[in-house]
Amino acid sequence: MKTVTGRFRIAGKWEGVSLLLLIFIAMPLKYFADISSAVAVMGMIHGILFPLYLIALVHLALVKKWKITCWLMGGLAGLLPFGTFVFESYLRKRDWK
């Protein structure tokens, strides 16, 4: 949590988990079991975590002086299920450059 990459990793994992819970647990509960409160709760949690992920992404990108393509890949990763996990793996293979 003390480094820029550490904060990004934590933000990415929490955002990724919140998106997966929203899509694969809360949404089916809403549409198949008529429990709309699950989407309200997970939607709010995800709505808080997604901007935090974007802030961590921008901070890391500025510190590491990324090209615009890497910025866009990180932003897109936040919108796709499992995207943040794949993007973090990609960054680790590139040594976070």
Coordinates of N, CA and C in Angstrom, one line a residue:
M1 N 0.8 -1.2 0.0 CA 0.0 0.0 0.0 C 0.9 1.3 0.0
K2 N 2.2 1.1 0.2 CA 3.0 2.3 0.3 C 3.5 2.7 -1.1
T3 N 3.4 1.9 -2.1 CA 3.9 2.2 -3.4 C 2.8 2.5 -4.3
V4 N 3.0 3.2 -5.4 CA 2.0 3.4 -6.4 C 1.5 2.1 -7.0
T5 N 2.4 1.2 -7.3 CA 2.0 -0.1 -7.9 C 1.2 -0.9 -6.9
G6 N 1.5 -0.8 -5.6 CA 0.8 -1.5 -4.6 C -0.6 -1.0 -4.5
R7 N -0.8 0.3 -4.5 CA -2.1 0.9 -4.4 C -2.9 0.5 -5.7
F8 N -2.3 0.5 -6.8 CA -3.0 0.2 -8.0 C -3.4 -1.3 -8.0
R9 N -2.6 -2.2 -7.5 CA -2.9 -3.6 -7.4 C -4.1 -3.8 -6.5
I10 N -4.1 -3.1 -5.4 CA -5.3 -3.3 -4.4 C -6.5 -2.7 -5.1
A11 N -6.5 -1.5 -5.7 CA -7.6 -0.9 -6.3 C -8.2 -1.8 -7.4
G12 N -7.2 -2.4 -8.2 CA -7.6 -3.2 -9.3 C -8.3 -4.5 -8.9
K13 N -7.8 -5.1 -7.8 CA -8.4 -6.3 -7.3 C -9.8 -6.1 -6.7
W14 N -9.9 -5.0 -5.9 CA -11.2 -4.7 -5.3 C -12.3 -4.3 -6.4
E15 N -11.8 -3.6 -7.4 CA -12.7 -3.2 -8.5 C -13.1 -4.4 -9.3
G16 N -12.2 -5.3 -9.6 CA -12.5 -6.5 -10.3 C -13.5 -7.4 -9.6
V17 N -13.3 -7.6 -8.3 CA -14.2 -8.4 -7.5 C -15.5 -7.8 -7.5
S18 N -15.6 -6.5 -7.3 CA -16.9 -5.8 -7.2 C -17.7 -5.9 -8.5
L19 N -17.0 -5.8 -9.6 CA -17.6 -6.0 -10.9 C -18.2 -7.4 -11.1
L20 N -17.3 -8.4 -10.7 CA -17.8 -9.8 -10.9 C -19.0 -10.1 -10.0
L21 N -18.9 -9.6 -8.8 CA -20.1 -9.8 -7.9 C -21.3 -9.1 -8.4
L22 N -21.2 -7.9 -9.0 CA -22.3 -7.2 -9.5 C -22.9 -8.0 -10.7
I23 N -22.1 -8.4 -11.6 CA -22.5 -9.1 -12.9 C -23.0 -10.5 -12.6
F24 N -22.3 -11.3 -11.9 CA -22.6 -12.7 -11.7 C -23.4 -13.1 -10.5
I25 N -23.5 -12.2 -9.6 CA -24.4 -12.5 -8.4 C -25.6 -11.6 -8.3
A26 N -25.3 -10.3 -8.2 CA -26.4 -9.3 -8.0 C -27.3 -9.2 -9.2
M27 N -26.8 -9.2 -10.4 CA -27.7 -9.1 -11.5 C -28.6 -10.3 -11.7
P28 N -28.1 -11.5 -11.6 CA -29.0 -12.7 -11.6 C -30.0 -12.7 -10.5
L29 N -29.6 -12.3 -9.3 CA -30.6 -12.2 -8.2 C -31.7 -11.2 -8.5
K30 N -31.4 -10.1 -9.2 CA -32.4 -9.1 -9.5 C -33.4 -9.7 -10.6
Y31 N -32.8 -10.3 -11.6 CA -33.7 -10.7 -12.8 C -34.3 -12.1 -12.6
F32 N -33.7 -12.9 -11.8 CA -34.2 -14.3 -11.7 C -34.9 -14.6 -10.4
A33 N -34.5 -13.8 -9.3 CA -35.1 -14.0 -8.0 C -35.9 -12.8 -7.5
D34 N -35.9 -11.8 -8.4 CA -36.6 -10.5 -8.0 C -36.1 -9.9 -6.7
I35 N -34.8 -9.9 -6.5 CA -34.2 -9.3 -5.3 C -33.4 -8.1 -5.8
S36 N -34.0 -7.0 -6.0 CA -33.3 -5.8 -6.5 C -32.3 -5.1 -5.6
S37 N -32.5 -5.4 -4.3 CA -31.6 -4.8 -3.3 C -30.1 -5.2 -3.5
A38 N -29.9 -6.4 -4.0 CA -28.5 -6.9 -4.3 C -27.8 -5.9 -5.3
V39 N -28.5 -5.5 -6.3 CA -27.9 -4.6 -7.3 C -27.7 -3.3 -6.7
A40 N -28.7 -2.8 -5.9 CA -28.5 -1.5 -5.3 C -27.3 -1.4 -4.4
V41 N -27.0 -2.5 -3.6 CA -25.9 -2.5 -2.7 C -24.6 -2.7 -3.5
M42 N -24.5 -3.7 -4.4 CA -23.3 -3.9 -5.1 C -23.0 -2.8 -6.2
G43 N -24.1 -2.3 -6.7 CA -23.9 -1.1 -7.6 C -23.3 0.1 -7.0
M44 N -23.7 0.3 -5.7 CA -23.1 1.5 -5.0 C -21.7 1.2 -4.6
I45 N -21.4 0.0 -4.2 CA -20.0 -0.4 -3.9 C -19.1 -0.3 -5.1
H46 N -19.6 -0.8 -6.2 CA -18.8 -0.8 -7.5 C -18.7 0.7 -7.9
G47 N -19.7 1.5 -7.7 CA -19.7 2.9 -8.1 C -18.7 3.7 -7.3
I48 N -18.3 3.2 -6.2 CA -17.3 3.9 -5.4 C -15.9 3.3 -5.8
L49 N -15.8 2.0 -6.0 CA -14.5 1.4 -6.3 C -14.0 1.7 -7.7
F50 N -14.9 1.9 -8.7 CA -14.4 2.1 -10.1 C -13.7 3.5 -10.2
P51 N -14.2 4.6 -9.7 CA -13.4 5.8 -9.7 C -12.1 5.7 -9.0
L52 N -12.1 5.0 -7.9 CA -10.8 4.8 -7.1 C -9.8 4.1 -8.0
Y53 N -10.3 3.1 -8.7 CA -9.4 2.3 -9.7 C -8.9 3.3 -10.7
L54 N -9.7 4.1 -11.3 CA -9.3 5.1 -12.3 C -8.3 6.1 -11.8
I55 N -8.5 6.5 -10.6 CA -7.5 7.4 -9.9 C -6.2 6.7 -9.8
A56 N -6.2 5.5 -9.3 CA -5.0 4.7 -9.1 C -4.3 4.5 -10.5
L57 N -5.1 4.2 -11.5 CA -4.6 4.0 -12.8 C -3.9 5.2 -13.4
V58 N -4.5 6.4 -13.2 CA -3.9 7.6 -13.7 C -2.6 8.0 -12.9
H59 N -2.7 7.8 -11.6 CA -1.5 8.0 -10.8 C -0.3 7.1 -11.3
L60 N -0.6 5.8 -11.4 CA 0.5 4.9 -11.9 C 1.0 5.3 -13.3
A61 N 0.1 5.6 -14.2 CA 0.4 6.0 -15.5 C 1.3 7.2 -15.6
L62 N 1.0 8.2 -14.7 CA 1.8 9.4 -14.7 C 3.2 9.1 -14.1
V63 N 3.3 8.4 -13.1 CA 4.5 8.0 -12.4 C 5.4 7.2 -13.4
K64 N 4.8 6.2 -14.1 CA 5.6 5.3 -15.0 C 5.7 5.9 -16.4
K65 N 5.1 7.1 -16.6 CA 5.2 7.7 -18.0 C 4.8 6.8 -19.1
W66 N 3.6 6.2 -18.9 CA 3.0 5.3 -19.9 C 2.6 6.0 -21.2
K67 N 2.6 5.3 -22.3 CA 2.0 5.8 -23.5 C 0.5 5.7 -23.4
I68 N -0.2 6.5 -24.3 CA -1.6 6.6 -24.2 C -2.3 5.2 -24.4
T69 N -1.7 4.3 -25.2 CA -2.3 3.0 -25.4 C -2.4 2.2 -24.1
C70 N -1.4 2.3 -23.2 CA -1.5 1.6 -22.0 C -2.5 2.2 -21.0
W71 N -2.7 3.5 -21.1 CA -3.8 4.2 -20.3 C -5.1 3.6 -20.8
L72 N -5.3 3.6 -22.1 CA -6.6 3.1 -22.6 C -6.9 1.6 -22.3
M73 N -5.8 0.8 -22.4 CA -6.0 -0.6 -22.0 C -6.4 -0.7 -20.5
G74 N -5.8 0.1 -19.7 CA -6.2 0.0 -18.2 C -7.6 0.5 -18.0
G75 N -8.0 1.5 -18.7 CA -9.4 2.0 -18.6 C -10.4 0.9 -19.1
L76 N -10.1 0.3 -20.2 CA -10.9 -0.7 -20.8 C -11.0 -1.9 -19.9
A77 N -9.9 -2.2 -19.2 CA -9.8 -3.4 -18.3 C -10.8 -3.2 -17.2
G78 N -11.0 -2.0 -16.7 CA -11.9 -1.7 -15.7 C -13.4 -1.9 -16.0
L79 N -13.6 -2.0 -17.3 CA -15.0 -2.2 -17.8 C -15.4 -3.6 -18.1
L80 N -14.4 -4.5 -18.2 CA -14.6 -5.9 -18.6 C -14.5 -6.8 -17.4
P81 N -15.4 -7.8 -17.3 CA -15.2 -8.8 -16.3 C -13.8 -9.5 -16.4
F82 N -13.1 -9.6 -15.3 CA -11.8 -10.2 -15.2 C -10.7 -9.3 -15.9
G83 N -11.1 -8.2 -16.4 CA -10.2 -7.3 -17.1 C -9.1 -6.7 -16.2
T84 N -9.4 -6.3 -15.0 CA -8.4 -5.8 -14.1 C -7.3 -6.8 -13.8
F85 N -7.8 -8.1 -13.6 CA -6.8 -9.2 -13.3 C -5.9 -9.4 -14.5
V86 N -6.5 -9.5 -15.7 CA -5.7 -9.7 -16.9 C -4.7 -8.5 -17.1
F87 N -5.1 -7.3 -16.9 CA -4.3 -6.1 -17.1 C -3.1 -6.1 -16.1
E88 N -3.4 -6.5 -14.9 CA -2.4 -6.5 -13.9 C -1.3 -7.6 -14.2
S89 N -1.8 -8.7 -14.7 CA -0.9 -9.8 -15.1 C 0.0 -9.3 -16.3
Y90 N -0.6 -8.6 -17.2 CA 0.1 -8.0 -18.3 C 1.2 -7.1 -17.9
L91 N 0.8 -6.2 -16.9 CA 1.8 -5.2 -16.4 C 2.9 -5.9 -15.6
R92 N 2.6 -7.0 -14.9 CA 3.7 -7.7 -14.1 C 4.6 -8.4 -15.1
K93 N 4.1 -8.9 -16.2 CA 5.0 -9.5 -17.2 C 5.9 -8.5 -17.9
R94 N 5.4 -7.2 -18.0 CA 6.2 -6.2 -18.6 C 7.0 -5.4 -17.5
D95 N 7.0 -5.9 -16.3 CA 7.7 -5.3 -15.2 C 7.2 -3.9 -14.8
W96 N 5.9 -3.7 -15.0 CA 5.2 -2.5 -14.6 C 5.7 -1.3 -15.4
K97 N 6.2 -1.5 -16.6 CA 6.7 -0.4 -17.4 C 5.6 0.1 -18.4

